[in-house]
Coordinates of C-alpha atoms in Angstrom, one line a residue:
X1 CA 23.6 -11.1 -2.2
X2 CA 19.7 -10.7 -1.4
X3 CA 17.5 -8.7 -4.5
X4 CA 17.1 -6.2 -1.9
X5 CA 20.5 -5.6 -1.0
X6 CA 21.7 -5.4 -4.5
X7 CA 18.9 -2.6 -5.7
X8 CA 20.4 -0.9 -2.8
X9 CA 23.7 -1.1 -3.5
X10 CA 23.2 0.3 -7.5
X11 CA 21.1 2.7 -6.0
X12 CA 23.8 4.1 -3.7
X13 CA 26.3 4.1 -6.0
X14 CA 24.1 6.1 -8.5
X15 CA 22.8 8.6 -5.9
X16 CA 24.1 11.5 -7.4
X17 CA 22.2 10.9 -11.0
X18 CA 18.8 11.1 -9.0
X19 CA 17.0 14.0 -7.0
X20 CA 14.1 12.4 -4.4
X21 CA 12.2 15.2 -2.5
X22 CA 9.0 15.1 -0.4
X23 CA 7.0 17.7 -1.7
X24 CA 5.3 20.0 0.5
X25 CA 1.5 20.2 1.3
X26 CA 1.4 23.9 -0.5
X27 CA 3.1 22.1 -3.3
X28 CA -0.2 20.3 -3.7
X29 CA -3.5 21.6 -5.6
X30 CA -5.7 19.2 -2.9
X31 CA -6.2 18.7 1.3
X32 CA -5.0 15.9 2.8
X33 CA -4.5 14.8 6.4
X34 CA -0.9 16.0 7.1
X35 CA -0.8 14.7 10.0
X36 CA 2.0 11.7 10.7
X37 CA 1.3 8.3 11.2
X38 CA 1.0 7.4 14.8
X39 CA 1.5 3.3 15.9
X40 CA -1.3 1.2 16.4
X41 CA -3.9 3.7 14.7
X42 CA -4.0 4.1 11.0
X43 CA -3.0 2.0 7.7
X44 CA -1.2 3.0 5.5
X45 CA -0.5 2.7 2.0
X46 CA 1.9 3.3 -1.3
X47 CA 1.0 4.1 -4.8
X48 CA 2.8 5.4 -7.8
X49 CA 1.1 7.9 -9.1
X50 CA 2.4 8.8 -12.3
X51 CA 5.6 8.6 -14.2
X52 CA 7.7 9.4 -17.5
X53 CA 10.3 8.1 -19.4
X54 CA 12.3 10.7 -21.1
X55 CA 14.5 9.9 -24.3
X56 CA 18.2 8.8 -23.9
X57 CA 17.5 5.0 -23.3
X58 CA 17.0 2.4 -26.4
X59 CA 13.5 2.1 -25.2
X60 CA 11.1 -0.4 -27.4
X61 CA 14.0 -1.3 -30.0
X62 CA 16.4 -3.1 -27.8
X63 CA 15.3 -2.7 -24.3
X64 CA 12.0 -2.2 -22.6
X65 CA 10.7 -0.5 -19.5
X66 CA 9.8 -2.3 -16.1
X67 CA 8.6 -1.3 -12.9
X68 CA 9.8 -3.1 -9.4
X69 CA 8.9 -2.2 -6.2
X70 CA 9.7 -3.8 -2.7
X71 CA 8.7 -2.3 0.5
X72 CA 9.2 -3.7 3.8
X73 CA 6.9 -3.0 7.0
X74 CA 6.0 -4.9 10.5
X75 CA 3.4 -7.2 10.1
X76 CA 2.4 -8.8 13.1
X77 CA 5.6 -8.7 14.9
X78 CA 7.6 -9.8 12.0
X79 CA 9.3 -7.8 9.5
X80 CA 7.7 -8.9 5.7
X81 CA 8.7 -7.7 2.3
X82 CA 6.1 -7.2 -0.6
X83 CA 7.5 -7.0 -4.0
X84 CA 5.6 -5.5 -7.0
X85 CA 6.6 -6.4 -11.0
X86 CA 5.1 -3.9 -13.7
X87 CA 6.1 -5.0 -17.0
X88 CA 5.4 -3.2 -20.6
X89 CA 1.4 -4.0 -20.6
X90 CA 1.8 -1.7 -17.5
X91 CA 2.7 0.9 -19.7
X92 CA 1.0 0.1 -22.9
X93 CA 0.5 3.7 -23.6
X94 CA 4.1 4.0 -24.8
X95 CA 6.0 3.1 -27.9
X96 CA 9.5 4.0 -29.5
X97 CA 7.4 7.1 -31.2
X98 CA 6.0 8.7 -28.4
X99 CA 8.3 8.5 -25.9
X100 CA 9.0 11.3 -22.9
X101 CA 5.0 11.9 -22.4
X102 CA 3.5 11.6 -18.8
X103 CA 2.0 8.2 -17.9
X104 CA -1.1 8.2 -15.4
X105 CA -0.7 5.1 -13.3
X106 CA -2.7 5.7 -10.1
X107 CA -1.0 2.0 -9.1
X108 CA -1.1 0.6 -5.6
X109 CA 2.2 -1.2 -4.7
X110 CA 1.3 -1.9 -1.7
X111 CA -2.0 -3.4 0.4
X112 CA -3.9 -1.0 2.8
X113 CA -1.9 -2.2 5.9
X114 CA -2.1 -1.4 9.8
X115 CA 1.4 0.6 10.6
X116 CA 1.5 -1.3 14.4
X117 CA 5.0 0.2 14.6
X118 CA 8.8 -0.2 13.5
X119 CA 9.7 1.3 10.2
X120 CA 8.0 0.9 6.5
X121 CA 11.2 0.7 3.8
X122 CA 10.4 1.4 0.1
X123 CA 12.8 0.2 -3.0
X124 CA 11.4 1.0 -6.4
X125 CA 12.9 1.0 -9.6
X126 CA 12.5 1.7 -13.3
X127 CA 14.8 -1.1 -14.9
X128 CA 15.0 -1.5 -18.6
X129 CA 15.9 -5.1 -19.8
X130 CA 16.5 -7.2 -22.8
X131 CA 13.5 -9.4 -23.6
X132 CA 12.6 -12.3 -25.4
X133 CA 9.6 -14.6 -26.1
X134 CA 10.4 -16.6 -22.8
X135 CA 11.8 -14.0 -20.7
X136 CA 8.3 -11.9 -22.0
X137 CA 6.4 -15.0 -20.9
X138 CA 8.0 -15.5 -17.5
X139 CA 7.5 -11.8 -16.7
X140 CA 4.0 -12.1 -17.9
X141 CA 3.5 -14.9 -15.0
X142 CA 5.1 -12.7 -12.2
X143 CA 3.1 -9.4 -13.5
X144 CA -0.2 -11.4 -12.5
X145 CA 0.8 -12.7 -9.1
X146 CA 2.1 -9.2 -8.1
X147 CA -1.7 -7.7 -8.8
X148 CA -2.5 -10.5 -6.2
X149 CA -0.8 -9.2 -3.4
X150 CA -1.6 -5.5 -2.8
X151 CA -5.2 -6.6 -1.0
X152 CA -6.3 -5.7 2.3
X153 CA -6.4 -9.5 3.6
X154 CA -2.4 -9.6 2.9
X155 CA -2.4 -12.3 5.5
X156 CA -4.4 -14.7 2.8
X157 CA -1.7 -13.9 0.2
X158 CA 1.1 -13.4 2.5
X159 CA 2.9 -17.4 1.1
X160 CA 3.1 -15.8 -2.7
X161 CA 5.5 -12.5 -1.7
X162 CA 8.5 -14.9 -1.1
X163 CA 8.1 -17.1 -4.5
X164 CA 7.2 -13.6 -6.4
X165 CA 10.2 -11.7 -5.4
X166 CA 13.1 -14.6 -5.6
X167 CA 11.4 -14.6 -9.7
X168 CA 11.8 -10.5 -9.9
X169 CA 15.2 -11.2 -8.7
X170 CA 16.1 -14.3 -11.0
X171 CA 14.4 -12.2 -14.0
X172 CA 16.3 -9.2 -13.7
X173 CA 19.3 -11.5 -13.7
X174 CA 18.6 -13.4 -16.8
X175 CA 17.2 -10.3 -18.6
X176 CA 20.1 -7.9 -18.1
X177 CA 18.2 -5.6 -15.6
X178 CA 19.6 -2.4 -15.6
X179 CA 18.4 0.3 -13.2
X180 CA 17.8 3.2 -14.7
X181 CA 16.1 5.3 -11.9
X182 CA 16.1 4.3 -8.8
X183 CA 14.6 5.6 -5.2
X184 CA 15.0 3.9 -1.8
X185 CA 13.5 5.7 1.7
X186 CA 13.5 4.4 5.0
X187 CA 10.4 5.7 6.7
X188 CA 9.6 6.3 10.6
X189 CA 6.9 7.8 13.1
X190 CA 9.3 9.3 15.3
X191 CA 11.5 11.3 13.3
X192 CA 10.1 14.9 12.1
X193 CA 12.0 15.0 9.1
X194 CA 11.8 14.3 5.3
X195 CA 11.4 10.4 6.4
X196 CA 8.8 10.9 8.6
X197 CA 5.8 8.5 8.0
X198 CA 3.4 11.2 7.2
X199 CA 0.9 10.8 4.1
X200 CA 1.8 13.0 1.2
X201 CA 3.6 13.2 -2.5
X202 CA 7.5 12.5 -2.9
X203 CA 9.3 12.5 -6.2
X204 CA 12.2 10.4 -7.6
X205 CA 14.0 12.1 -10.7
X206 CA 16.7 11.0 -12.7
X207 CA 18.6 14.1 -12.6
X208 CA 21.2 15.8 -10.1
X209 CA 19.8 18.4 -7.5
X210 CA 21.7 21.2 -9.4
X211 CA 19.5 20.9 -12.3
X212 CA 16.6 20.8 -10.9
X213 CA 14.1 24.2 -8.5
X214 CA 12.5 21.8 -6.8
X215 CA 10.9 25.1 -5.0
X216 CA 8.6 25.6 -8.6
X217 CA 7.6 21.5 -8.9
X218 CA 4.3 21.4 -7.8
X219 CA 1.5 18.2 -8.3
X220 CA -1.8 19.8 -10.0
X221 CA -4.5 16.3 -10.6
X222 CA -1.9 13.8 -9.7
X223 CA 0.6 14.7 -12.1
X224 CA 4.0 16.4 -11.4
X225 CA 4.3 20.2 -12.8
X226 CA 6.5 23.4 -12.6
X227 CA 4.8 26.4 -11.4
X228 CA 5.0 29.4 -13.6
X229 CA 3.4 33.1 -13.8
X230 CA 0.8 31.9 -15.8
X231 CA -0.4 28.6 -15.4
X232 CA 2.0 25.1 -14.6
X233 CA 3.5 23.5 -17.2
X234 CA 4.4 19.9 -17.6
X235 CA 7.9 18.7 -16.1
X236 CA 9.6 17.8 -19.1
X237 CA 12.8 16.3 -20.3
X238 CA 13.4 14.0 -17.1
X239 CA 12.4 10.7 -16.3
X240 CA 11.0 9.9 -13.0
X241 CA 8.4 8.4 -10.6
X242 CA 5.6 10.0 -8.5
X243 CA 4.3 8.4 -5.8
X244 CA 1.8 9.2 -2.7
X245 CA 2.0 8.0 0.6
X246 CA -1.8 7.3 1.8
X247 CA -3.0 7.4 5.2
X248 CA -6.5 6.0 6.4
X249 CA -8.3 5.6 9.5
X250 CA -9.8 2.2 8.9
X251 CA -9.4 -0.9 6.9
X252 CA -11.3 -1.9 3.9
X253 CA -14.2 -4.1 6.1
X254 CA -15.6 -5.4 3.2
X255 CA -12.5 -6.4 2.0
X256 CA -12.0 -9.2 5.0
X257 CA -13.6 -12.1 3.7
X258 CA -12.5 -14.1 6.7
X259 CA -14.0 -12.2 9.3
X260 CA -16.9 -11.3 6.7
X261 CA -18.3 -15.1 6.5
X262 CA -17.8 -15.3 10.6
X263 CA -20.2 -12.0 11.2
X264 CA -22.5 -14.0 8.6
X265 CA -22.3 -17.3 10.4
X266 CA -23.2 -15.4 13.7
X267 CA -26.1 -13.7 11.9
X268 CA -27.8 -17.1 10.7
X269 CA -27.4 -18.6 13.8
X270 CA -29.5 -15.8 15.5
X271 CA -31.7 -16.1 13.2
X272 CA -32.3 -20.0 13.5
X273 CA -32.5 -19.1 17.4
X274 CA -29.4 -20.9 18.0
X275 CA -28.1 -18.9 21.0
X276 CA -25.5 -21.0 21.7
X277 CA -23.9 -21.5 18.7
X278 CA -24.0 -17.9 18.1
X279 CA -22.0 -17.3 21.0
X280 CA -19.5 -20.0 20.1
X281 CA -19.5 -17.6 16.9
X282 CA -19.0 -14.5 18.9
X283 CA -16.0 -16.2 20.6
X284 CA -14.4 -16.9 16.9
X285 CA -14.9 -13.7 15.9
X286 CA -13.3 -12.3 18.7
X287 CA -10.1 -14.0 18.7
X288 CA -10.2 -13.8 14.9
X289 CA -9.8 -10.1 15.5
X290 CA -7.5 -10.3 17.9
X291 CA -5.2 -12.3 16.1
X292 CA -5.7 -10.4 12.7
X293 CA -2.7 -9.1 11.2
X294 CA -4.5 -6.9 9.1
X295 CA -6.0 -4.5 11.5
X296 CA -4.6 -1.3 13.6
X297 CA -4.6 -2.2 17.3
X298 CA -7.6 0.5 17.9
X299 CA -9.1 -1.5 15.2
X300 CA -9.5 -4.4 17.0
X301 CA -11.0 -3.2 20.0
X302 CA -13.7 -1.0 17.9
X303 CA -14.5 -4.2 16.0
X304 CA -15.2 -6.5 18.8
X305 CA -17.0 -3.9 20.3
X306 CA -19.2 -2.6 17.6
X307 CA -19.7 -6.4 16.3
X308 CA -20.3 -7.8 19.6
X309 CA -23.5 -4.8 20.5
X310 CA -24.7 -5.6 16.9
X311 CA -25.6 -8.9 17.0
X312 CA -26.9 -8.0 20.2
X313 CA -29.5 -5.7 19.0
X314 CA -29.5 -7.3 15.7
X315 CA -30.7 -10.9 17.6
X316 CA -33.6 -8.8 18.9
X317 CA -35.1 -7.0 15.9
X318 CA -34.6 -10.3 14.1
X319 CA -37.5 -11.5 16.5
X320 CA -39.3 -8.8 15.5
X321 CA -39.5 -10.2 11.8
X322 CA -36.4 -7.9 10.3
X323 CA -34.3 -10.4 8.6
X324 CA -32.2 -7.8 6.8
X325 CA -28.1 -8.5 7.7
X326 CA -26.1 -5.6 8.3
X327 CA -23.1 -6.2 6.3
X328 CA -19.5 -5.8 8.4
X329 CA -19.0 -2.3 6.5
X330 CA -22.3 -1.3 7.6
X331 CA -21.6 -2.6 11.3
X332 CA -18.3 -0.4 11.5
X333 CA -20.1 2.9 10.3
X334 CA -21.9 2.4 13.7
X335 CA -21.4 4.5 16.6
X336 CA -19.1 3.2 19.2
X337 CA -21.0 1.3 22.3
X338 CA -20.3 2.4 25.5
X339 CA -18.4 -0.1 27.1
X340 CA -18.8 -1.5 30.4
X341 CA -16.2 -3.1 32.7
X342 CA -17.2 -6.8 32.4
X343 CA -16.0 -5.9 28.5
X344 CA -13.4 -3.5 29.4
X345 CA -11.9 -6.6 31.5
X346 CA -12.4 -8.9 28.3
X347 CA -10.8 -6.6 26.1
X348 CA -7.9 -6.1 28.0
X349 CA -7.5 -9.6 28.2
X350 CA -7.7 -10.6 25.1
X351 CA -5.1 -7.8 24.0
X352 CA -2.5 -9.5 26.5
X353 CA -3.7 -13.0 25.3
X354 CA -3.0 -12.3 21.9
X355 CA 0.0 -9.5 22.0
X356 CA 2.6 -10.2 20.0
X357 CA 6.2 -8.5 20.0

């Protein structure tokens, strides 16, 4: 049975121990875009916010704490899973003494990625294991290639989630993983309920619904409270996992090294006066875009655009004696060209060219 499959399963069978809710916008002491996420024009991305571990487990005398994530999303017309592995560095904050206090992680599991359509699955888990000086060692080594894959350019990382996640699985096998709060949602744009892909707070807590008004729980800078007459109080007594749901209109540009060093290869061959190979450039860029896996479908056709009208002018002023590059975040905060038909028909084009189901 698959890592993911199994989380599931415990999680299922232990459904009634745990209280999940998406909390409300009111519930909230800052905006945010409410709005859900719509295919093919935002990114989205998962963090966990904060979270606390209340007495009741052996924690730091025979067993210790780790976080482990999975979420699953379309990229590029095939369905990829990204695993995340937190072990006790994570949460150094802690020991046997001071346990059930709030822990401020503000940690992204997850890369600013396009949501192109399909679903987005999350699986987390707080798991407390038995350790050892090799089982501390081999958690060590996946701890630092999970930090490696919650970047922008996930496509450049993309052959490490495999390898990372079949070692989560093999450690919580070896280490007697036991789940001790777990959460698992299947989000979607069409549906206008509680798992509808929509930016915003939800909660996992290890306690049944019964025990817990989860009208008074509120979030007051990032950190789970209860609301009372006088001022909120901290949510006490329970462990449990925040997490946010972030939405974005635009990648991280400066984050795309690819397309970064193809923008600058364009630039110096302008400014050499090599026409042609700048247009060669132009090409690559294009169908580097096009191809991307890491941008929102408007994305692409802004970028091309935008990039396309900026060398453009750029290649003039640069004959003018201004040598100054634009960098590819600074060509993005441009206004959007008017576009004609000869690069409407291009654009078109290239979307069918390089469509993928």
């Amino acid at each position: 049975m698959s890592l993911w499959n199994t989380i599931s399963a415990r999680i299922s069978q232990e459904s009634k121990k745990y209280t999940s809710l998406f909390l409300k916008p009111n519930q909230v002491d800052r905006e945010y875009e409410t709005d859900a996420f719509r295919e093919g024009e935002a990114y989205c991305r998962v963090w966990l916010v904060e979270m606390r571990l209340a007495k009741g487990v052996e924690w730091f005398t025979r067993r210790y704490p780790v976080v482990h994530s999975s979420i699953r999303f379309d990229h590029s017309g095939e369905t990829v899973t990204i695993p995340n592995l937190a072990g006790p560095g994570f949460l150094k904050e802690l020991t046997k003494d001071n346990l059930d206090r709030i822990i401020q992680c503000n940690y992204p599991l997850t890369p600013l990625f396009p949501f192109n359509r399909g679903l987005v699955e999350l699986q987390a888990g707080l798991f407390s294991m038995e350790t050892s000086d090799q089982v501390g060692k081999f958690m060590n080594t996946l701890c630092q290639f999970s930090k490696m894959l919650p970047v922008p350019e996930l496509s450049s990382v993309l052959k490490l989630a495999e390898p990372v996640y079949n070692g989560i699985q093999d450690l919580l096998d070896v280490s007697d993983g036991r789940l001790e709060l777990g959460y698992q949602q299947t989000f979607m744009a069409t549906n206008g309920g509680n798992n509808q892909l929509k930016p915003g707070y939800f909660v996992a807590i290890l306690a049944e619904e019964k025990h817990i008004d989860e009208t008074t729980l509120c979030v007051v800078n990032d950190s789970l409270r209860i609301r009372t007459q006088e001022k909120p109080r901290e949510f006490e007594g329970y462990s449990y996992m925040l997490f946010r749901l972030e939405k974005k209109p635009h990648q991280d540009w400066e984050s795309l090294n690819g397309l970064k060093e193809l923008v600058y290869q364009a630039q110096e061959a302008v400014v050499k006066g090599e026409y042609e190979q700048a247009q060669k450039m132009l090409t690559a860029i294009k169908i580097a875009v096009f191809q991307s896996a890491d941008l929102s479908k408007a994305d692409k056709r802004e970028m091309v655009v935008k990039i396309e009208h900026e060398l453009q002018q750029w290649g003039l002023e640069s004959t003018k004696g201004i040598v100054t590059k634009p960098s590819l975040f600074a060509i993005m905060q441009r206004s959007l060209p008017v576009v004609d038909k000869a690069e409407e028909t291009e654009l078109r084009t290239l979307e069918t060219l390089f469509h993928r189901e």
